Amino acid sequence: MSHHLTPLTDPAHRPHSQRLAWLASDADSNPVGTAFLRLFTDPGQQHLAELTLQVHPVERRRRVGSSLLDAAVAAARDDARRCVIAQAAAGSPGDRFLAARGFRKVLTLRFTRLSRADVDTTALAGIVERPHPGYRLASWRGTVPDDLAQTFAAARHAMDDMPMDDTDYGTVTWDVDRVRAAAQAVEQRGDHLHTVVAIDTGDGSIAGFTELVVPGDGTGDAQHYGTGVLPRHRGHGLGRWMKAESIRQAHEQYPSLDGLLTDTADSNTHMRNINQSLGYAPTHTTHQHQLDL
Ligand SMILES: CC(C)(COP(=O)(O)OP(=O)(O)OC[C@H]1O[C@@H](n2cnc3c(N)ncnc32)[C@H](O)[C@@H]1OP(=O)(O)O)[C@@H](O)C(=O)NCCC(=O)NCCS
C-alpha cells in the first residue's frame, strides 16, 4: 500500500536539544508510523542525532519504516550531523531493521530489576550502616540543596568515563544550572527524583552520587538514573553503599512501588557486580545502534 510522509512541528523544545518529527499515513490518511529525530544542541554533542521510529504492527514490512528513516537521515545530514543513534530491544524487529538498514551495533545495555518482594531489608541495613571512614551519606528529593549545588555539578564528571563502548556520544558539560534544570524537568512531569550522595568528610565535597526516579503516583517501577563515583574516590565501596541507601529509602517511602529498574552497559563490570550483589535480576537487553553519516 502506498503511504506519504508529513513533517510535523514538534513542540517538545528542550534546553539541550530540539526534535524533528514525521508522520507516515496510508492512502486514506490513516496514521501508520512516526519518526522523531532529536538534534542535540550543546557544544560537545552537536554531531549527534537520536532517532525513535515506530510503525504500527499491522503495517510493518511495507517500507514505511524505511521511508521514515530516509527522511530522518536526510534531515540529520542537512543539519551536518556526524551520526544517528537508535535503540532497540535485542532480537526485536527494530534490532533487525536497524541492522538491515546499515546501522552497526555500538553498545549493549543490560536491564536488571529488583522486585520489592526481593528487597532484603536486613542485608541493606547491614551495608548502609557499615561505616566508610572519611565519608558520610546525604540525600535529597528534587533539586539539589543550594549548599551542595556546586560540588554536585562537579561530581557529575564521575560519569565522564562511563563505558559507552563504540557510541560516538560526545561530551556533556554539567554546571549548576544544568543539574537544577534536569531535576526540575523530572518534577514538572510529575515524577520524583531522589538523590543519594557520598560526601568526603575531609573537605565536604561530593565524591559520588546515585539518582532514582519514582513515578509520581508511587506505583509501578522506579528507574535508576546515573550512579557515579569520582575516580579518586573509587575502590572504597561507595557505589554499593549509595545504591543500598537509595533502595532502602524507596522501600520505606513508597510502599506501593513494584520494583526498581536499572540499565548498565554490558562492559561496565563494576556496576553490574554492584547490582547483582544487591539482588537485581536480568529482565532484558537492548542494543544501541549507530549510523555514521
Ligand atoms: C523497526 C520498525 C520501525 C520497522 O518498520 P517497517 O516499516 O516494518 O520496516 P521496513 O518495511 O521498511 O523494513 C526494511 C527492512 O528492514 C528489515 N526488517 C524490518 N523488520 C524486520 C523484522 N521484523 N525481521 C527481520 N528484518 C526486518 C528487513 O530487511 C526489511 O526489508 P524486507 O521487508 O524487504 O525484508 C518497526 O518494526 C517498529 O515500529 N518496531 C518497534 C519500534 C522500534 O524498534 N523502532 C526502531 C528503533 S527506534
PDB file of C-alpha atoms in Angstrom, residues 51-206:
ATOM      1  CA  LEU A  51      16.187   8.516  16.247  1.00  0.00           C
ATOM      2  CA  THR A  52      12.954   6.964  17.520  1.00  0.00           C
ATOM      3  CA  LEU A  53      10.884   5.160  14.909  1.00  0.00           C
ATOM      4  CA  GLN A  54       7.536   3.404  15.257  1.00  0.00           C
ATOM      5  CA  VAL A  55       5.399   1.631  12.656  1.00  0.00           C
ATOM      6  CA  HIS A  56       2.021   0.196  13.579  1.00  0.00           C
ATOM      7  CA  PRO A  57       2.442  -3.593  13.874  1.00  0.00           C
ATOM      8  CA  VAL A  58      -0.050  -4.428  11.098  1.00  0.00           C
ATOM      9  CA  GLU A  59       1.665  -2.002   8.696  1.00  0.00           C
ATOM     10  CA  ARG A  60       5.165  -3.421   9.030  1.00  0.00           C
ATOM     11  CA  ARG A  61       7.400  -4.850   6.283  1.00  0.00           C
ATOM     12  CA  ARG A  62       5.890  -2.431   3.743  1.00  0.00           C
ATOM     13  CA  ARG A  63       8.763   0.038   3.714  1.00  0.00           C
ATOM     14  CA  VAL A  64       7.045   2.586   5.983  1.00  0.00           C
ATOM     15  CA  GLY A  65       9.936   2.356   8.433  1.00  0.00           C
ATOM     16  CA  SER A  66      12.435   2.737   5.610  1.00  0.00           C
ATOM     17  CA  SER A  67      10.704   5.902   4.300  1.00  0.00           C
ATOM     18  CA  LEU A  68      10.649   7.433   7.769  1.00  0.00           C
ATOM     19  CA  LEU A  69      14.287   6.506   8.267  1.00  0.00           C
ATOM     20  CA  ASP A  70      15.276   8.042   4.911  1.00  0.00           C
ATOM     21  CA  ALA A  71      13.565  11.317   5.849  1.00  0.00           C
ATOM     22  CA  ALA A  72      15.230  11.401   9.260  1.00  0.00           C
ATOM     23  CA  VAL A  73      18.683  10.558   7.893  1.00  0.00           C
ATOM     24  CA  ALA A  74      18.351  13.233   5.188  1.00  0.00           C
ATOM     25  CA  ALA A  75      17.456  15.780   7.882  1.00  0.00           C
ATOM     26  CA  ALA A  76      20.409  14.694  10.010  1.00  0.00           C
ATOM     27  CA  ARG A  77      22.743  15.116   7.033  1.00  0.00           C
ATOM     28  CA  ASP A  78      21.221  18.519   6.230  1.00  0.00           C
ATOM     29  CA  ASP A  79      21.996  19.546   9.783  1.00  0.00           C
ATOM     30  CA  ALA A  80      25.620  18.372   9.356  1.00  0.00           C
ATOM     31  CA  ARG A  81      25.275  15.606  11.954  1.00  0.00           C
ATOM     32  CA  ARG A  82      28.068  13.028  12.086  1.00  0.00           C
ATOM     33  CA  CYS A  83      25.962  10.126  13.307  1.00  0.00           C
ATOM     34  CA  VAL A  84      22.478   8.920  14.174  1.00  0.00           C
ATOM     35  CA  ILE A  85      21.894   6.593  17.125  1.00  0.00           C
ATOM     36  CA  ALA A  86      18.808   4.458  17.870  1.00  0.00           C
ATOM     37  CA  GLN A  87      17.945   1.837  20.489  1.00  0.00           C
ATOM     38  CA  ALA A  88      16.025  -1.401  20.109  1.00  0.00           C
ATOM     39  CA  ALA A  89      15.437  -4.482  22.241  1.00  0.00           C
ATOM     40  CA  ALA A  90      17.825  -7.326  21.394  1.00  0.00           C
ATOM     41  CA  GLY A  91      16.281  -9.655  18.818  1.00  0.00           C
ATOM     42  CA  SER A  92      13.290  -7.342  18.182  1.00  0.00           C
ATOM     43  CA  PRO A  93      12.012  -6.216  14.765  1.00  0.00           C
ATOM     44  CA  GLY A  94      13.694  -2.854  15.440  1.00  0.00           C
ATOM     45  CA  ASP A  95      17.039  -4.564  16.119  1.00  0.00           C
ATOM     46  CA  ARG A  96      16.825  -6.408  12.801  1.00  0.00           C
ATOM     47  CA  PHE A  97      15.532  -3.384  10.896  1.00  0.00           C
ATOM     48  CA  LEU A  98      18.398  -1.167  12.060  1.00  0.00           C
ATOM     49  CA  ALA A  99      20.986  -3.819  11.160  1.00  0.00           C
ATOM     50  CA  ALA A 100      19.371  -4.287   7.734  1.00  0.00           C
ATOM     51  CA  ARG A 101      19.412  -0.535   7.168  1.00  0.00           C
ATOM     52  CA  GLY A 102      23.156  -0.103   7.695  1.00  0.00           C
ATOM     53  CA  PHE A 103      23.373   0.738  11.403  1.00  0.00           C
ATOM     54  CA  ARG A 104      26.075  -1.014  13.439  1.00  0.00           C
ATOM     55  CA  LYS A 105      25.679  -2.204  16.999  1.00  0.00           C
ATOM     56  CA  VAL A 106      27.801   0.010  19.269  1.00  0.00           C
ATOM     57  CA  LEU A 107      26.588  -0.714  22.808  1.00  0.00           C
ATOM     58  CA  THR A 108      24.731  -3.451  24.666  1.00  0.00           C
ATOM     59  CA  LEU A 109      22.663  -2.364  27.669  1.00  0.00           C
ATOM     60  CA  ARG A 110      21.540  -4.960  30.220  1.00  0.00           C
ATOM     61  CA  PHE A 111      18.402  -4.105  32.172  1.00  0.00           C
ATOM     62  CA  THR A 112      18.043  -5.611  35.619  1.00  0.00           C
ATOM     63  CA  ARG A 113      15.296  -5.236  38.192  1.00  0.00           C
ATOM     64  CA  LEU A 114      14.939  -5.538  41.920  1.00  0.00           C
ATOM     65  CA  SER A 115      11.414  -6.539  42.805  1.00  0.00           C
ATOM     66  CA  ARG A 116      10.040  -5.039  46.028  1.00  0.00           C
ATOM     67  CA  ALA A 117       9.346  -8.558  47.267  1.00  0.00           C
ATOM     68  CA  ASP A 118      13.046  -9.395  46.891  1.00  0.00           C
ATOM     69  CA  VAL A 119      14.373  -6.435  48.869  1.00  0.00           C
ATOM     70  CA  ASP A 120      16.358  -7.844  51.781  1.00  0.00           C
ATOM     71  CA  THR A 121      15.983  -5.045  54.326  1.00  0.00           C
ATOM     72  CA  THR A 122      18.305  -6.694  56.857  1.00  0.00           C
ATOM     73  CA  ALA A 123      21.107  -7.088  54.327  1.00  0.00           C
ATOM     74  CA  LEU A 124      20.560  -3.496  53.126  1.00  0.00           C
ATOM     75  CA  ALA A 125      20.728  -2.126  56.655  1.00  0.00           C
ATOM     76  CA  GLY A 126      23.992  -4.024  57.110  1.00  0.00           C
ATOM     77  CA  ILE A 127      25.514  -2.321  54.065  1.00  0.00           C
ATOM     78  CA  VAL A 128      24.138   1.138  54.805  1.00  0.00           C
ATOM     79  CA  GLU A 129      25.160   1.163  58.464  1.00  0.00           C
ATOM     80  CA  ARG A 130      28.697  -0.111  57.914  1.00  0.00           C
ATOM     81  CA  PRO A 131      30.988   2.922  58.361  1.00  0.00           C
ATOM     82  CA  HIS A 132      33.013   4.106  55.376  1.00  0.00           C
ATOM     83  CA  PRO A 133      35.792   6.088  57.089  1.00  0.00           C
ATOM     84  CA  GLY A 134      36.211   9.549  55.604  1.00  0.00           C
ATOM     85  CA  TYR A 135      32.751   9.585  54.034  1.00  0.00           C
ATOM     86  CA  ARG A 136      29.157  10.189  55.031  1.00  0.00           C
ATOM     87  CA  LEU A 137      25.882   9.779  53.145  1.00  0.00           C
ATOM     88  CA  ALA A 138      23.446  12.608  52.405  1.00  0.00           C
ATOM     89  CA  SER A 139      20.282  12.678  50.313  1.00  0.00           C
ATOM     90  CA  TRP A 140      17.551  14.935  48.996  1.00  0.00           C
ATOM     91  CA  ARG A 141      14.406  14.829  46.918  1.00  0.00           C
ATOM     92  CA  GLY A 142      14.039  17.082  43.862  1.00  0.00           C
ATOM     93  CA  THR A 143      16.589  19.836  43.243  1.00  0.00           C
ATOM     94  CA  VAL A 144      19.985  19.767  44.931  1.00  0.00           C
ATOM     95  CA  PRO A 145      20.181  21.988  48.069  1.00  0.00           C
ATOM     96  CA  ASP A 146      21.983  25.268  47.359  1.00  0.00           C
ATOM     97  CA  ASP A 147      24.924  24.491  49.647  1.00  0.00           C
ATOM     98  CA  LEU A 148      25.722  21.296  47.696  1.00  0.00           C
ATOM     99  CA  ALA A 149      24.886  22.574  44.189  1.00  0.00           C
ATOM    100  CA  GLN A 150      28.431  23.467  43.130  1.00  0.00           C
ATOM    101  CA  THR A 151      30.061  20.268  44.351  1.00  0.00           C
ATOM    102  CA  PHE A 152      27.198  18.171  42.938  1.00  0.00           C
ATOM    103  CA  ALA A 153      27.660  19.711  39.470  1.00  0.00           C
ATOM    104  CA  ALA A 154      31.401  18.962  39.733  1.00  0.00           C
ATOM    105  CA  ALA A 155      30.653  15.370  40.790  1.00  0.00           C
ATOM    106  CA  ARG A 156      28.796  14.774  37.504  1.00  0.00           C
ATOM    107  CA  HIS A 157      32.259  14.302  35.979  1.00  0.00           C
ATOM    108  CA  ALA A 158      32.105  10.856  37.588  1.00  0.00           C
ATOM    109  CA  MET A 159      30.035   9.853  34.541  1.00  0.00           C
ATOM    110  CA  ASP A 160      32.652  11.060  32.035  1.00  0.00           C
ATOM    111  CA  ASP A 161      34.331   7.668  31.693  1.00  0.00           C
ATOM    112  CA  MET A 162      31.151   5.590  31.882  1.00  0.00           C
ATOM    113  CA  PRO A 163      31.569   2.838  29.288  1.00  0.00           C
ATOM    114  CA  MET A 164      29.707   3.816  26.115  1.00  0.00           C
ATOM    115  CA  ASP A 165      31.716   1.332  24.036  1.00  0.00           C
ATOM    116  CA  ASP A 166      31.740   2.478  20.396  1.00  0.00           C
ATOM    117  CA  THR A 167      28.963   5.063  20.738  1.00  0.00           C
ATOM    118  CA  ASP A 168      30.034   8.456  19.391  1.00  0.00           C
ATOM    119  CA  TYR A 169      28.216  10.150  22.264  1.00  0.00           C
ATOM    120  CA  GLY A 170      30.369  13.233  22.657  1.00  0.00           C
ATOM    121  CA  THR A 171      30.667  15.044  25.977  1.00  0.00           C
ATOM    122  CA  VAL A 172      28.057  16.564  28.242  1.00  0.00           C
ATOM    123  CA  THR A 173      29.139  19.532  30.328  1.00  0.00           C
ATOM    124  CA  TRP A 174      27.364  19.899  33.651  1.00  0.00           C
ATOM    125  CA  ASP A 175      27.033  23.084  35.628  1.00  0.00           C
ATOM    126  CA  VAL A 176      24.743  24.188  38.445  1.00  0.00           C
ATOM    127  CA  ASP A 177      22.057  25.464  36.048  1.00  0.00           C
ATOM    128  CA  ARG A 178      22.014  22.158  34.212  1.00  0.00           C
ATOM    129  CA  VAL A 179      21.682  19.970  37.321  1.00  0.00           C
ATOM    130  CA  ARG A 180      18.862  22.203  38.586  1.00  0.00           C
ATOM    131  CA  ALA A 181      17.076  22.158  35.218  1.00  0.00           C
ATOM    132  CA  ALA A 182      17.346  18.344  34.984  1.00  0.00           C
ATOM    133  CA  ALA A 183      15.788  17.942  38.441  1.00  0.00           C
ATOM    134  CA  GLN A 184      13.049  20.446  37.640  1.00  0.00           C
ATOM    135  CA  ALA A 185      12.210  18.613  34.402  1.00  0.00           C
ATOM    136  CA  VAL A 186      11.583  15.397  36.364  1.00  0.00           C
ATOM    137  CA  GLU A 187       9.417  17.166  38.954  1.00  0.00           C
ATOM    138  CA  GLN A 188       7.494  19.104  36.271  1.00  0.00           C
ATOM    139  CA  ARG A 189       6.434  15.914  34.557  1.00  0.00           C
ATOM    140  CA  GLY A 190       5.115  14.737  37.926  1.00  0.00           C
ATOM    141  CA  ASP A 191       7.796  12.196  38.915  1.00  0.00           C
ATOM    142  CA  HIS A 192      10.073  12.263  41.952  1.00  0.00           C
ATOM    143  CA  LEU A 193      13.857  12.439  41.726  1.00  0.00           C
ATOM    144  CA  HIS A 194      15.739  11.062  44.733  1.00  0.00           C
ATOM    145  CA  THR A 195      19.481  11.561  45.022  1.00  0.00           C
ATOM    146  CA  VAL A 196      21.861   9.915  47.465  1.00  0.00           C
ATOM    147  CA  VAL A 197      25.431  11.215  47.649  1.00  0.00           C
ATOM    148  CA  ALA A 198      28.613  10.223  49.453  1.00  0.00           C
ATOM    149  CA  ILE A 199      30.376  13.252  50.923  1.00  0.00           C
ATOM    150  CA  ASP A 200      34.104  13.393  51.577  1.00  0.00           C
ATOM    151  CA  THR A 201      34.135  14.495  55.230  1.00  0.00           C
ATOM    152  CA  GLY A 202      37.633  15.950  54.776  1.00  0.00           C
ATOM    153  CA  ASP A 203      36.544  18.831  52.542  1.00  0.00           C
ATOM    154  CA  GLY A 204      32.744  18.491  52.288  1.00  0.00           C
ATOM    155  CA  SER A 205      32.832  17.713  48.565  1.00  0.00           C
ATOM    156  CA  ILE A 206      30.601  15.145  46.888  1.00  0.00           C
TER     157      ILE A 206
END
